[in-house]
Structure formats: structure tokens, C-alpha cells
CSV table of C-alpha atoms in Angstrom, one decimal:
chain,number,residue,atom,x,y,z
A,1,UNK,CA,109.7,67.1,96.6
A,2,UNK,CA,107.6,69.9,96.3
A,3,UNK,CA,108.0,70.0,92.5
A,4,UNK,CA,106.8,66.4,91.9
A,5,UNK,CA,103.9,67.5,94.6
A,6,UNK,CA,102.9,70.1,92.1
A,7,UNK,CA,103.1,68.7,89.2
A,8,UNK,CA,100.7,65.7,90.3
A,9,UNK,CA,98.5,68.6,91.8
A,10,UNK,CA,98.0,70.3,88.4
A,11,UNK,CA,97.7,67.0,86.6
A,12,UNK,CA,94.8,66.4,88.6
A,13,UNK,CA,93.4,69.8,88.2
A,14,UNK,CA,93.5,69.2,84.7
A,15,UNK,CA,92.0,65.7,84.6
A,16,UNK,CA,89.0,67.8,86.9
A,17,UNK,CA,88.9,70.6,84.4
A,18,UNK,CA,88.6,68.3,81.5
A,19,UNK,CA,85.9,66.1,82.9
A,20,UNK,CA,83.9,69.3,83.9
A,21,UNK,CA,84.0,70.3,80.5
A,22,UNK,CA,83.4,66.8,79.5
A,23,UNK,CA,80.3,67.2,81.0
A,24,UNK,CA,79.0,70.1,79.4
A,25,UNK,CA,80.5,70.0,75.9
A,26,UNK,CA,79.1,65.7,75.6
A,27,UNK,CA,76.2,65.1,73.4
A,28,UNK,CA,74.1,63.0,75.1
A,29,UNK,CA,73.4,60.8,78.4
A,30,UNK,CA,75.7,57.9,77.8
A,31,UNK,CA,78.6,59.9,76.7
A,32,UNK,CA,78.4,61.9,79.5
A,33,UNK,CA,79.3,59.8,81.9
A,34,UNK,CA,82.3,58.9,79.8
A,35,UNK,CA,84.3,62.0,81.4
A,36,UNK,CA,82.2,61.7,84.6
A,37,UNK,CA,83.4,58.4,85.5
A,38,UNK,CA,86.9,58.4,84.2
A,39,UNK,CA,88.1,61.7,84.6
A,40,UNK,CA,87.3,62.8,88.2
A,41,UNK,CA,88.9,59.4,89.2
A,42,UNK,CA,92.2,59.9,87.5
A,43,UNK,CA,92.1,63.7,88.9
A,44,UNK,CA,91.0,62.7,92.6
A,45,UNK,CA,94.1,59.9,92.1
A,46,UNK,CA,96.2,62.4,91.4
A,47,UNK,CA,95.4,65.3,93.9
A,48,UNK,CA,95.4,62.6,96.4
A,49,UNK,CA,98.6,61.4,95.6
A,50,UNK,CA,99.8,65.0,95.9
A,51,UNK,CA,98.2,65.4,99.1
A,52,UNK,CA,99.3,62.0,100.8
A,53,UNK,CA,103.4,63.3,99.5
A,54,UNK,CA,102.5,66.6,101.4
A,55,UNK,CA,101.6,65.0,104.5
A,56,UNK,CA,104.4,62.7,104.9
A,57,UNK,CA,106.5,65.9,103.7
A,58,UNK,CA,107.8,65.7,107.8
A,59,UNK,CA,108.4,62.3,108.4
A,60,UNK,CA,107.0,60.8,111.4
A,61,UNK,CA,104.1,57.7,112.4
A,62,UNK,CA,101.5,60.0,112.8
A,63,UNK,CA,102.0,61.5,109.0
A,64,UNK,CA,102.2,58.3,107.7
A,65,UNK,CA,98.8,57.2,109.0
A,66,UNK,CA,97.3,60.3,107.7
A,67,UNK,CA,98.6,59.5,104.0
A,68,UNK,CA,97.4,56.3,104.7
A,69,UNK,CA,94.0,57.1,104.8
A,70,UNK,CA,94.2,59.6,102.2
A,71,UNK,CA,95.2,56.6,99.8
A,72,UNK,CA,91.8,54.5,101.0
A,73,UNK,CA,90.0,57.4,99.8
A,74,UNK,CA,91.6,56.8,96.5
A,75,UNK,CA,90.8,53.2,97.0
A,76,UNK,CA,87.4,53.1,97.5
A,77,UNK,CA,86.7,55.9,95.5
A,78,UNK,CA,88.4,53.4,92.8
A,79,UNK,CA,85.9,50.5,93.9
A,80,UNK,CA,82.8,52.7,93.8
A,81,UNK,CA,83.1,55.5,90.9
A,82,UNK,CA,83.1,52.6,88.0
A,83,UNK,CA,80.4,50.8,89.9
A,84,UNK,CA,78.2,54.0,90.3
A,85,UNK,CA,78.3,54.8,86.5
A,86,UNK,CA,77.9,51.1,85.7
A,87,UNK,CA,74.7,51.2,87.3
A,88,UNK,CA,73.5,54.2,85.8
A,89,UNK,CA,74.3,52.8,82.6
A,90,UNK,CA,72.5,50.3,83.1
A,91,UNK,CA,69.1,52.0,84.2
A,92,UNK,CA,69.4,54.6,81.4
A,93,UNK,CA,69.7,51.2,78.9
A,94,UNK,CA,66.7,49.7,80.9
A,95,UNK,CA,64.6,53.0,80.4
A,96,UNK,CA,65.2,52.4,76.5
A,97,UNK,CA,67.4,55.6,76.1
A,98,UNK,CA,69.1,55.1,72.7
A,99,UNK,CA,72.3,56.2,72.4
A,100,UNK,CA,73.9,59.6,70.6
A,101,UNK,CA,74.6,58.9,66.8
A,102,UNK,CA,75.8,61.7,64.4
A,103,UNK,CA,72.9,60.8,61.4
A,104,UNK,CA,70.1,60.6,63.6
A,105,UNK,CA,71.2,64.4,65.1
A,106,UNK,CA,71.6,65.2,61.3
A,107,UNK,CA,67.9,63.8,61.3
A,108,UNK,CA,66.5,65.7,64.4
A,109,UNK,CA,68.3,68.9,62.4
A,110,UNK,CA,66.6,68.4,59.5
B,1,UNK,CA,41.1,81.0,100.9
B,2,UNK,CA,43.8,81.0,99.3
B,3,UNK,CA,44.6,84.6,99.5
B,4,UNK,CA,44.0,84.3,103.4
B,5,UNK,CA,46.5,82.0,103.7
B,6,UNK,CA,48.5,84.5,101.9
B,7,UNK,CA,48.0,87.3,104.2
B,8,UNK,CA,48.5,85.3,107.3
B,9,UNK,CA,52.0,83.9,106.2
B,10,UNK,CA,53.0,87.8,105.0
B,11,UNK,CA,52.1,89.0,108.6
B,12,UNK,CA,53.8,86.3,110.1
B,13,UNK,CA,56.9,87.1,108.1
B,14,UNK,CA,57.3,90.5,108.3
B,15,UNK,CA,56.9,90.1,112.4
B,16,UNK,CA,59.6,87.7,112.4
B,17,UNK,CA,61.7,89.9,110.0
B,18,UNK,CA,60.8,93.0,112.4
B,19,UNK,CA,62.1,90.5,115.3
B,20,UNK,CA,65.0,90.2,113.8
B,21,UNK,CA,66.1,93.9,114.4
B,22,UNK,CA,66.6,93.0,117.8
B,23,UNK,CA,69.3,90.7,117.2
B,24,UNK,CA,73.3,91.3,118.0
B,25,UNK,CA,74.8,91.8,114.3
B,26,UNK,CA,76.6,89.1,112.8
B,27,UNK,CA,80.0,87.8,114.7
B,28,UNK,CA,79.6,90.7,117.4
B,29,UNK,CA,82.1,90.2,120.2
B,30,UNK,CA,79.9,92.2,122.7
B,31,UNK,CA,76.5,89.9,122.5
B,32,UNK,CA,74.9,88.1,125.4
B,33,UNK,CA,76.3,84.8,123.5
B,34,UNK,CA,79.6,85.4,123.2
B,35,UNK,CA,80.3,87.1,126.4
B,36,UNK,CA,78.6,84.9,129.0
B,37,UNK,CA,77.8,81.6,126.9
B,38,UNK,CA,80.8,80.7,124.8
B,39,UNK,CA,83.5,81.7,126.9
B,40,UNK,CA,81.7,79.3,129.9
B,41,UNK,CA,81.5,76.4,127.5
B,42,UNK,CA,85.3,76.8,125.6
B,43,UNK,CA,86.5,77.2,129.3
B,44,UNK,CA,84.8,75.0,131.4
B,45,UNK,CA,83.6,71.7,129.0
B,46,UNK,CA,86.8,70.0,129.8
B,47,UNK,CA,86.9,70.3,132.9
B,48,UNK,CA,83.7,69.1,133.6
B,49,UNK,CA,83.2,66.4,130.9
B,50,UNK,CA,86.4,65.2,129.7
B,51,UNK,CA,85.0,65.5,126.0
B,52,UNK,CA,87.6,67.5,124.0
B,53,UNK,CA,84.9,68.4,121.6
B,54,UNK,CA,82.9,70.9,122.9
B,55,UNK,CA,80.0,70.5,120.2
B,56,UNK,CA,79.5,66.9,121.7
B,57,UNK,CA,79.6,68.1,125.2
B,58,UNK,CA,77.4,71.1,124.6
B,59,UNK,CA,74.7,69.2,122.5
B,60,UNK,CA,74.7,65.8,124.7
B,61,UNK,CA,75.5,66.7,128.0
B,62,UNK,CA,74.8,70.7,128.8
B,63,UNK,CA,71.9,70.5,126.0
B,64,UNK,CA,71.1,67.4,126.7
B,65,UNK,CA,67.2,68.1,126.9
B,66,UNK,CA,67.0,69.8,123.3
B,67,UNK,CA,69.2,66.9,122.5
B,68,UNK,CA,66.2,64.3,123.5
B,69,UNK,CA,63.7,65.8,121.9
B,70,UNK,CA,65.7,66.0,118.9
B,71,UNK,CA,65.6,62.7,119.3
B,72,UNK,CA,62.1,62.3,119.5
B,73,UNK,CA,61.2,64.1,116.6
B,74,UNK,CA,63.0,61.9,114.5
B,75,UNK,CA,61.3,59.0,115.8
B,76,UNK,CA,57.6,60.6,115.5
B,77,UNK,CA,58.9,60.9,111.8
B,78,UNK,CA,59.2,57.5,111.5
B,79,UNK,CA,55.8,57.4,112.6
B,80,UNK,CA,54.3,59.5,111.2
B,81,UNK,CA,55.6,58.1,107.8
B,82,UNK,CA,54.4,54.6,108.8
B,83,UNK,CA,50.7,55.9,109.5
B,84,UNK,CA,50.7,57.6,106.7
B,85,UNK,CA,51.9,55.0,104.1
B,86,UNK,CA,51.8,51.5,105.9
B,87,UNK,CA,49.0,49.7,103.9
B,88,UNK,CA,48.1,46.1,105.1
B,89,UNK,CA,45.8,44.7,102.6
B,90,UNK,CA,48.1,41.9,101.1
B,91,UNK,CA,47.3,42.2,97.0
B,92,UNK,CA,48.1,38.8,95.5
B,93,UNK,CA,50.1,39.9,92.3
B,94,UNK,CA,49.1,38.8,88.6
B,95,UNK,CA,52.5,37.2,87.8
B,96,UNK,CA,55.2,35.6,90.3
B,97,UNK,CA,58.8,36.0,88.5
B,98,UNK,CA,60.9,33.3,89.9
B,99,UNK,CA,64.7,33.3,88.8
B,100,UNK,CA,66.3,29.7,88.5
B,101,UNK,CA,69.4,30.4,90.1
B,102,UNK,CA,72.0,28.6,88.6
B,103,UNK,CA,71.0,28.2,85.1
B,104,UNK,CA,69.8,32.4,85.0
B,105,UNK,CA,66.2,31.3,83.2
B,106,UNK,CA,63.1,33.6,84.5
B,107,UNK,CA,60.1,31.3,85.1
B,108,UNK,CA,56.8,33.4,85.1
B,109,UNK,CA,53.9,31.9,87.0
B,110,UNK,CA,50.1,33.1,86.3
B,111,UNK,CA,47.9,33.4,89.4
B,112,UNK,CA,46.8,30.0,90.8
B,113,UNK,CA,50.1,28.6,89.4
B,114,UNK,CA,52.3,26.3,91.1
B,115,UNK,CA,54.5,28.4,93.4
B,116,UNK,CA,58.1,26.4,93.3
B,117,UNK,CA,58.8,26.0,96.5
B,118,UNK,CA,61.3,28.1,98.5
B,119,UNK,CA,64.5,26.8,98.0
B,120,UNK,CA,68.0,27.7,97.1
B,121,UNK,CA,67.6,27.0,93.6
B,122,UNK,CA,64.8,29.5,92.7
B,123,UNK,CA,65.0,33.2,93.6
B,124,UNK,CA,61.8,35.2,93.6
B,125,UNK,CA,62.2,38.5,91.8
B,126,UNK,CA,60.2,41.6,91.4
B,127,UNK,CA,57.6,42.4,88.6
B,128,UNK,CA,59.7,45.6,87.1
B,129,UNK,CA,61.8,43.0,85.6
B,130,UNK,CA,65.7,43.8,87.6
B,131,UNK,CA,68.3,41.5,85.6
B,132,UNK,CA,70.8,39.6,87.3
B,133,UNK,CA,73.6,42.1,88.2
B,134,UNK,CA,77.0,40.1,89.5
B,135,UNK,CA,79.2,43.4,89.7
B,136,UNK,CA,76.9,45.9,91.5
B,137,UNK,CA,75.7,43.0,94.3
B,138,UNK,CA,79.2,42.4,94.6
B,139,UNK,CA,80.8,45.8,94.8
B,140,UNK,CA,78.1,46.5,97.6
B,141,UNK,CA,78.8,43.6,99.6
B,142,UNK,CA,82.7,43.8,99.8
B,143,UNK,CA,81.7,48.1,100.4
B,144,UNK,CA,79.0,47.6,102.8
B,145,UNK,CA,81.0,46.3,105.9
B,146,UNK,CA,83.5,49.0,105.7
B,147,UNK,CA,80.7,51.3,105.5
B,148,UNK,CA,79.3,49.9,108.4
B,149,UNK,CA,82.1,50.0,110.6
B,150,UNK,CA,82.7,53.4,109.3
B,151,UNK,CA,79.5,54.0,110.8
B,152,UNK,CA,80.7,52.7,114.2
B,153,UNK,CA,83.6,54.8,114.4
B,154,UNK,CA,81.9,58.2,113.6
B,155,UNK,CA,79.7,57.2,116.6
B,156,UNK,CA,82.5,56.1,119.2
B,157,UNK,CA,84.4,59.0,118.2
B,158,UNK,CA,82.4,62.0,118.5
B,159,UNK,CA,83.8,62.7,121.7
B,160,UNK,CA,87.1,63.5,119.6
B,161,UNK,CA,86.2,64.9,116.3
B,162,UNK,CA,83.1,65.6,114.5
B,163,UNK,CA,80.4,63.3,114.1
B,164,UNK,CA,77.9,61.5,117.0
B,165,UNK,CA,74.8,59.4,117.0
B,166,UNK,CA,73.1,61.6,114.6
B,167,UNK,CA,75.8,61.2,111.6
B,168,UNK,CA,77.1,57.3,112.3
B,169,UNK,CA,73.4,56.6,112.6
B,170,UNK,CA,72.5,58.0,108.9
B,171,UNK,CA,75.3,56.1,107.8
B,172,UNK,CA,74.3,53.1,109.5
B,173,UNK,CA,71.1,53.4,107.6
B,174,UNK,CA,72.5,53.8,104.6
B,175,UNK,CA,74.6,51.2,104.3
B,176,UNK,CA,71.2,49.1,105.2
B,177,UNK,CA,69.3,51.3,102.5
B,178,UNK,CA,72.3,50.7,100.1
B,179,UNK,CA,71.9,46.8,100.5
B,180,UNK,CA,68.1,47.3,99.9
B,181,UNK,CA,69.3,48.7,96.5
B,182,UNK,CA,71.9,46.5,95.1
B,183,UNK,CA,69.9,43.5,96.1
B,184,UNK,CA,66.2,44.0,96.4
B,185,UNK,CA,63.7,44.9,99.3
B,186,UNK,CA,62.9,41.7,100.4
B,187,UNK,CA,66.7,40.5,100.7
B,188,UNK,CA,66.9,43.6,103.1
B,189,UNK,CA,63.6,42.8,104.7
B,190,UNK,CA,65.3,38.9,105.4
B,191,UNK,CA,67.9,40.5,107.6
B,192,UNK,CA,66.4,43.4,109.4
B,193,UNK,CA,62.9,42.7,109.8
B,194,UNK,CA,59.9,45.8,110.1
B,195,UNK,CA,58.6,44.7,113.6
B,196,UNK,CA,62.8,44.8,114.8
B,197,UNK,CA,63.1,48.1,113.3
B,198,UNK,CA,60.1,49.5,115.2
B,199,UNK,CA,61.8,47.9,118.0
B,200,UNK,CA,65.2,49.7,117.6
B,201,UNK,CA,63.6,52.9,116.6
B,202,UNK,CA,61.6,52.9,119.9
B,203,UNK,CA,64.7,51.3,122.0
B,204,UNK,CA,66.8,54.3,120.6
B,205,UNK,CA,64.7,56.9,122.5
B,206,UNK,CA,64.2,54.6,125.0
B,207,UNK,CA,68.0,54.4,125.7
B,208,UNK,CA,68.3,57.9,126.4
B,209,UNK,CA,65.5,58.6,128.3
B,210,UNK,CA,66.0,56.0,130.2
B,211,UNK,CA,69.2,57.0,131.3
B,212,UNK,CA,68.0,60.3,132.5
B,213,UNK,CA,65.4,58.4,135.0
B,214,UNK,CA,68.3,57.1,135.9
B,215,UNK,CA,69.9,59.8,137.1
B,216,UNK,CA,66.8,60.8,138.3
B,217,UNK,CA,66.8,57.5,140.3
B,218,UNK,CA,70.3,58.2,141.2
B,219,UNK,CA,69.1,61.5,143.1
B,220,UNK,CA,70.2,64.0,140.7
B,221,UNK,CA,68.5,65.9,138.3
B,222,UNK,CA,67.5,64.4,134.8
B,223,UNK,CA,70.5,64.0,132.4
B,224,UNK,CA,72.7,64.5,134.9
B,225,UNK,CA,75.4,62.3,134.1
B,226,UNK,CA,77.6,62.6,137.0
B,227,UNK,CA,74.7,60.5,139.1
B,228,UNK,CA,75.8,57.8,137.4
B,229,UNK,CA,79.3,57.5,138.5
B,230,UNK,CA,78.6,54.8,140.9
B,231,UNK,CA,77.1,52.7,138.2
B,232,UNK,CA,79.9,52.9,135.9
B,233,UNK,CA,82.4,52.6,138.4
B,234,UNK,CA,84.4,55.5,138.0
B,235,UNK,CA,84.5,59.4,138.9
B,236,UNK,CA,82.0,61.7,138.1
B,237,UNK,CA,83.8,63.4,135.3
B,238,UNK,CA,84.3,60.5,133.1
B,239,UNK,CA,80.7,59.2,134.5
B,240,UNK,CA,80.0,62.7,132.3
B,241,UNK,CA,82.1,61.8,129.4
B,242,UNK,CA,80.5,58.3,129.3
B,243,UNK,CA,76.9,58.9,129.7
B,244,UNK,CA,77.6,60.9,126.6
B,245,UNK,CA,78.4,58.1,124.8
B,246,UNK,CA,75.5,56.3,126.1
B,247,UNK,CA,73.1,58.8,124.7
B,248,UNK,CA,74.8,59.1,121.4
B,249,UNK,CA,74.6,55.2,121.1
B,250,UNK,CA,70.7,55.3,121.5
B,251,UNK,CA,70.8,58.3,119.2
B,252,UNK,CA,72.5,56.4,116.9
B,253,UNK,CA,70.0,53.4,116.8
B,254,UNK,CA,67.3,55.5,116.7
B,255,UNK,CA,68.2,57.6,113.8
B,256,UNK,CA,69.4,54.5,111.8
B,257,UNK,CA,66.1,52.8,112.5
B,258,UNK,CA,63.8,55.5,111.2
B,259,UNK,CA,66.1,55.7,108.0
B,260,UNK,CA,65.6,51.7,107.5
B,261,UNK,CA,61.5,52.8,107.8
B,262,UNK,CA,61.2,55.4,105.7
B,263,UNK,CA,63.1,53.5,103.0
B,264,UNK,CA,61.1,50.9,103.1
B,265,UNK,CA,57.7,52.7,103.2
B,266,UNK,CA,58.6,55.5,100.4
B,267,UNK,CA,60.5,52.6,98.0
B,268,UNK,CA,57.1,50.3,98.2
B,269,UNK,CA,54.5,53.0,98.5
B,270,UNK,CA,53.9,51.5,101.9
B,271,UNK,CA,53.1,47.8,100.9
B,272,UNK,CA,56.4,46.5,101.4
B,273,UNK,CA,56.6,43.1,99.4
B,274,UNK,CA,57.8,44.7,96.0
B,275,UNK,CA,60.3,48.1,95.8
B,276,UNK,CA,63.3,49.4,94.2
């Protein structure tokens, strides 16, 4: 049990490690979000996962309700995190930000 | 002038840094507060309260005066961002945007146009064109209620675990402010209306000031809880534990009200028909 609960725990931490650098490593606005959006929900699935096996780790009703409401993090934070970069999508689009390509950088360079 | 001002604040600082000396060090077992104060409050709140939280019970019931002005100072925010930014002239815009509901076509309507009238077909929309967005509206209205109720529960349960009037009432007005978003300002306007929030922010203090003239009237002193046990029909203890929750509900209502106004001011620049 506790071997599954760590390996989902450092799956996580690598999803979070990866969209951190995702972050910072990116070109530009739109591709940003790419590894903001996808990758801190697959790692907060998976810690969460981890930590709703660790609760119910001693069996008993109380547990269960606790993991229970672990997992409706996961779901809302499922519901709102595509939502949330949807929307800022959309504004940066709206604001006329054009997006990252490799010959106008090559142009900026120059 | 400038430079006065720059005196004056130095003074002022160094004084209160030179106060400071006279302070217990950090986490020191032998100060006033945790030989006298602490120890009465972890010992004694449930006992007298029946609130297992001892925050809740310090900050409503044996606090209950800082509490109230807390309170109050949050309202005369409100206020004071209402005077400050509340403009009345009603500015006839240049352009109407009307949305044709369900064919999606924008109709754009000079001054002295005709105005279609209100119906369900045709939606008015703000000037900073906002395009029809299905998936946010929709992701805010099946989150909203939960949010809501959420809301609800940190309030009720403060007795238990952490939260109260001041936490389920900012999230209470965010969930308002978050339908304000997704939608526009005047969908949010439609449902809570800015005379009924000045009504709520004011009936928020009101509720708790109210119920310490009631204990006044009761014959004991104000915000004193156990006066009430009559009233609520049960012993003074509990009377203690649930005039808590009375106060937290008015907090609550309060706090969510002056959210809903500043949101509404700061989003418009204080006219209110067009905003975010």
C-alpha cells in the first residue's frame, strides 16, 4: 500500500516540478499556460490520490469521508483549472496578443 | 512639506520601535499573556461557552466588543467607498449593443434609435464588446451554488473548526462577485439589487448590536449572552454558544454585503450600469 502511495506521490511531484519549469522555460503568454493549466492538475490528481489512499490507510467511516472530500477537491479543481485558463485565453486573444512563432523571434533577433 | 511629513512619520516610528523594547520576547512562557490570559481562556472557554474552538469563543463572545467594531469598520468601508465613488448623473451612452439571443447577431443602435423592447429574445450587452461565452457562464453556474453553500457551512461551523462570519461572508461575496464576472454587472444587479445590499450591509451590524441591547434589555451587561437564555429556551451555556452564532450570522451578512458594494463601485467607476 504504501509503495503504490509513493509512487503516485512522486508522480505528482514530478507533474508539479515540470509545470513550474514549464512556466519559466515557455516563450510567451499563451504557451505558458500550456503547463500551468495541464500540469498542476495532473500533479494535484495525483498527490491527492496519494493522500485520499493514506487516509483510508486505517479503515473506518470517518477515514472514508475524509478521502471523500479529498477527491472533491480533485473534482472541482478539475471543473475550474481548464475553465480559469480558458478565460484567460480568451482575454489575452481579446487584448490582440499574438501568439509566439519561431521567425518572428528570429525577426525581433535580428 | 514634504520633508515634514517625513520627519513626523520618522519620529513616530522610532517611538514605536523604542516601545517595542518593552515587550515580552517572542513565545516567552513567563509574560503577562501567557500566564494569566491564555491559560483562563484554554481552561475555562468550554466550560463557559460550549464552543470547542476557543478562537470563536474568544473573538465573539469574551471579545465580543472589539468583535463589533470590527464589524463596523467594515461597514464604514462600504461607505466610505460608496461616497467616494457613487456617481448619479445617468450618461445616456452613444451606442446600445443589443444581442439577438437565439440567432447570436449583435444589433448596434445610434442614440435616438429604436430601443428593442425588453424581451427574452434580445440581450443588452456592454460597449467593451464581451462575446458570447457558453462554457465560462456555465462552469460558474453549476460552481456557484456549491460555493455558496460552502459559504454557509464555514459560517455554521465556526464553532467547530476554523472559519466564522468574517471568512463564510467573503466567500458569500465572492461567489456573488464571481457571477458578476462570468455574466455581466447588470445580470448581478437583477438578482441582488444596490438599495438591498445597503440593506443587508446595515442589517448585518444591526444584528449584532442589536442583540447586545438585548441583553442589555435582558438585565445583563451588553454582549452578554447568557441573558438570553430565556429567549432561546435553553441554559445559559448554550444561550452562550448560540448567541455566538447569532453574531457570526450578522457578521456574515455584513461582510458579504460590503464585498457585493465595493465590486460594484470599483468594476463601474461608481456609475454602475456598465462594468467588467
Amino acid at each position: 500500500m504504501s509503495v503504490i502511495i509513493i509512487i503516485f506521490l512522486a508522480t505528482g511531484l514530478v507533474f508539479f516540478a515540470g509545470g513550474a519549469i514549464g512556466i519559466i522555460r515557455f516563450p510567451d503568454f499563451y504557451s505558458r499556460l500550456h503547463p500551468a493549466g495541464k500540469l498542476d492538475t495532473a500533479g494535484l490528481f495525483m498527490t491527492m490520490i496519494a493522500l485520499a489512499l493514506y487516509t483510508i490507510y486505517e479503515f473506518n467511516v470517518d477515514n472514508l469521508i475524509t478521502a471523500l472530500k479529498i477527491i472533491l477537491i480533485v473534482v472541482f479543481v478539475f471543473l475550474t483549472s481548464p475553465v480559469a485558463t480558458h478565460a484567460i485565453v480568451d482575454a489575452g486573444v481579446r487584448a490582440g496578443l499574438k501568439p509566439w512563432t519561431k521567425e518572428k523571434e528570429k525577426e525581433d533577433n535580428k | 512639506m514634504k520633508k515634514l511629513g517625513l520627519i513626523i512619520v520618522l519620529i513616530c516610528g522610532s517611538l514605536m520601535l523604542y516601545g517595542t523594547i518593552d515587550f515580552p520576547d517572542w513565545a516567552d512562557p513567563s509574560s503577562p499573556a501567557s500566564t494569566h490570559l491564555s491559560p483562563y481562556f484554554i481552561e475555562t472557554a468550554m466550560h463557559d461557552t460550549a464552543v470547542p474552538n476557543i478562537v470563536t469563543a474568544v473573538l465573539a463572545d469574551y471579545r465580543g466588543y472589539d468583535t463589533m467594531f470590527e464589524t463596523t469598520v467594515i461597514f464604514a468601508a462600504g461607505l466610505a467607498c460608496f461616497f467616494l465613488l457613487r456617481r448619479f448623473q445617468r450618461r445616456a451612452p452613444d451606442v446600445n449593443l443589443f444581442r439577438h439571443m437565439p440567432t447570436g447577431i449583435t444589433l448596434r443602435i445610434k442614440k435616438g434609435g429604436k430601443v428593442p423592447v425588453d424581451s427574452s429574445e434580445f440581450e443588452r450587452i456592454d460597449s467593451i464588446w464581451v462575446p458570447y461565452d457558453l462554457i465560462i457562464k456555465t462552469t460558474c453556474r453549476l460552481l456557484i451554488p456549491f460555493i455558496l453553500l460552502f459559504a454557509l457551512y464555514v459560517i455554521a461551523h465556526g464553532h467547530h473548526s476554523p472559519g466564522g462570519g468574517f471568512q463564510g461572508g467573503v466567500i458569500l461575496g465572492a461567489g456573488i462577485i464571481l457571477y458578476a464576472i462570468s455574466h455581466n454587472l447588470r445580470a448581478a444587479k437583477a438578482r441582488i439589487k444596490e438599495r438591498f445590499d445597503a440593506y443587508m450591509c446595515s442589517a448585518g451590524v444591526f444584528i449584532y448590536v442589536g442583540t447586545g441591547v438585548l441583553c442589555l434589555l435582558m438585565g445583563a451587561n451588553f454582549l452578554d449572552y447568557s441573558a438570553l437564555a430565556p429567549l432561546l429556551g435553553t441554559d445559559p451555556i448554550m444561550a452562550r454558544s448560540h448567541g455566538i452564532l447569532i453574531v457570526e450570522i450578522g457578521v456574515g451578512i455584513a461582510v458579504m454585503a460590503v464585498m457585493i458594494c465595493l465590486y460594484y463601485n470599483l468594476s463601474s467607476a461608481g456609475r454602475q450600469d456598465e462594468g467588467l
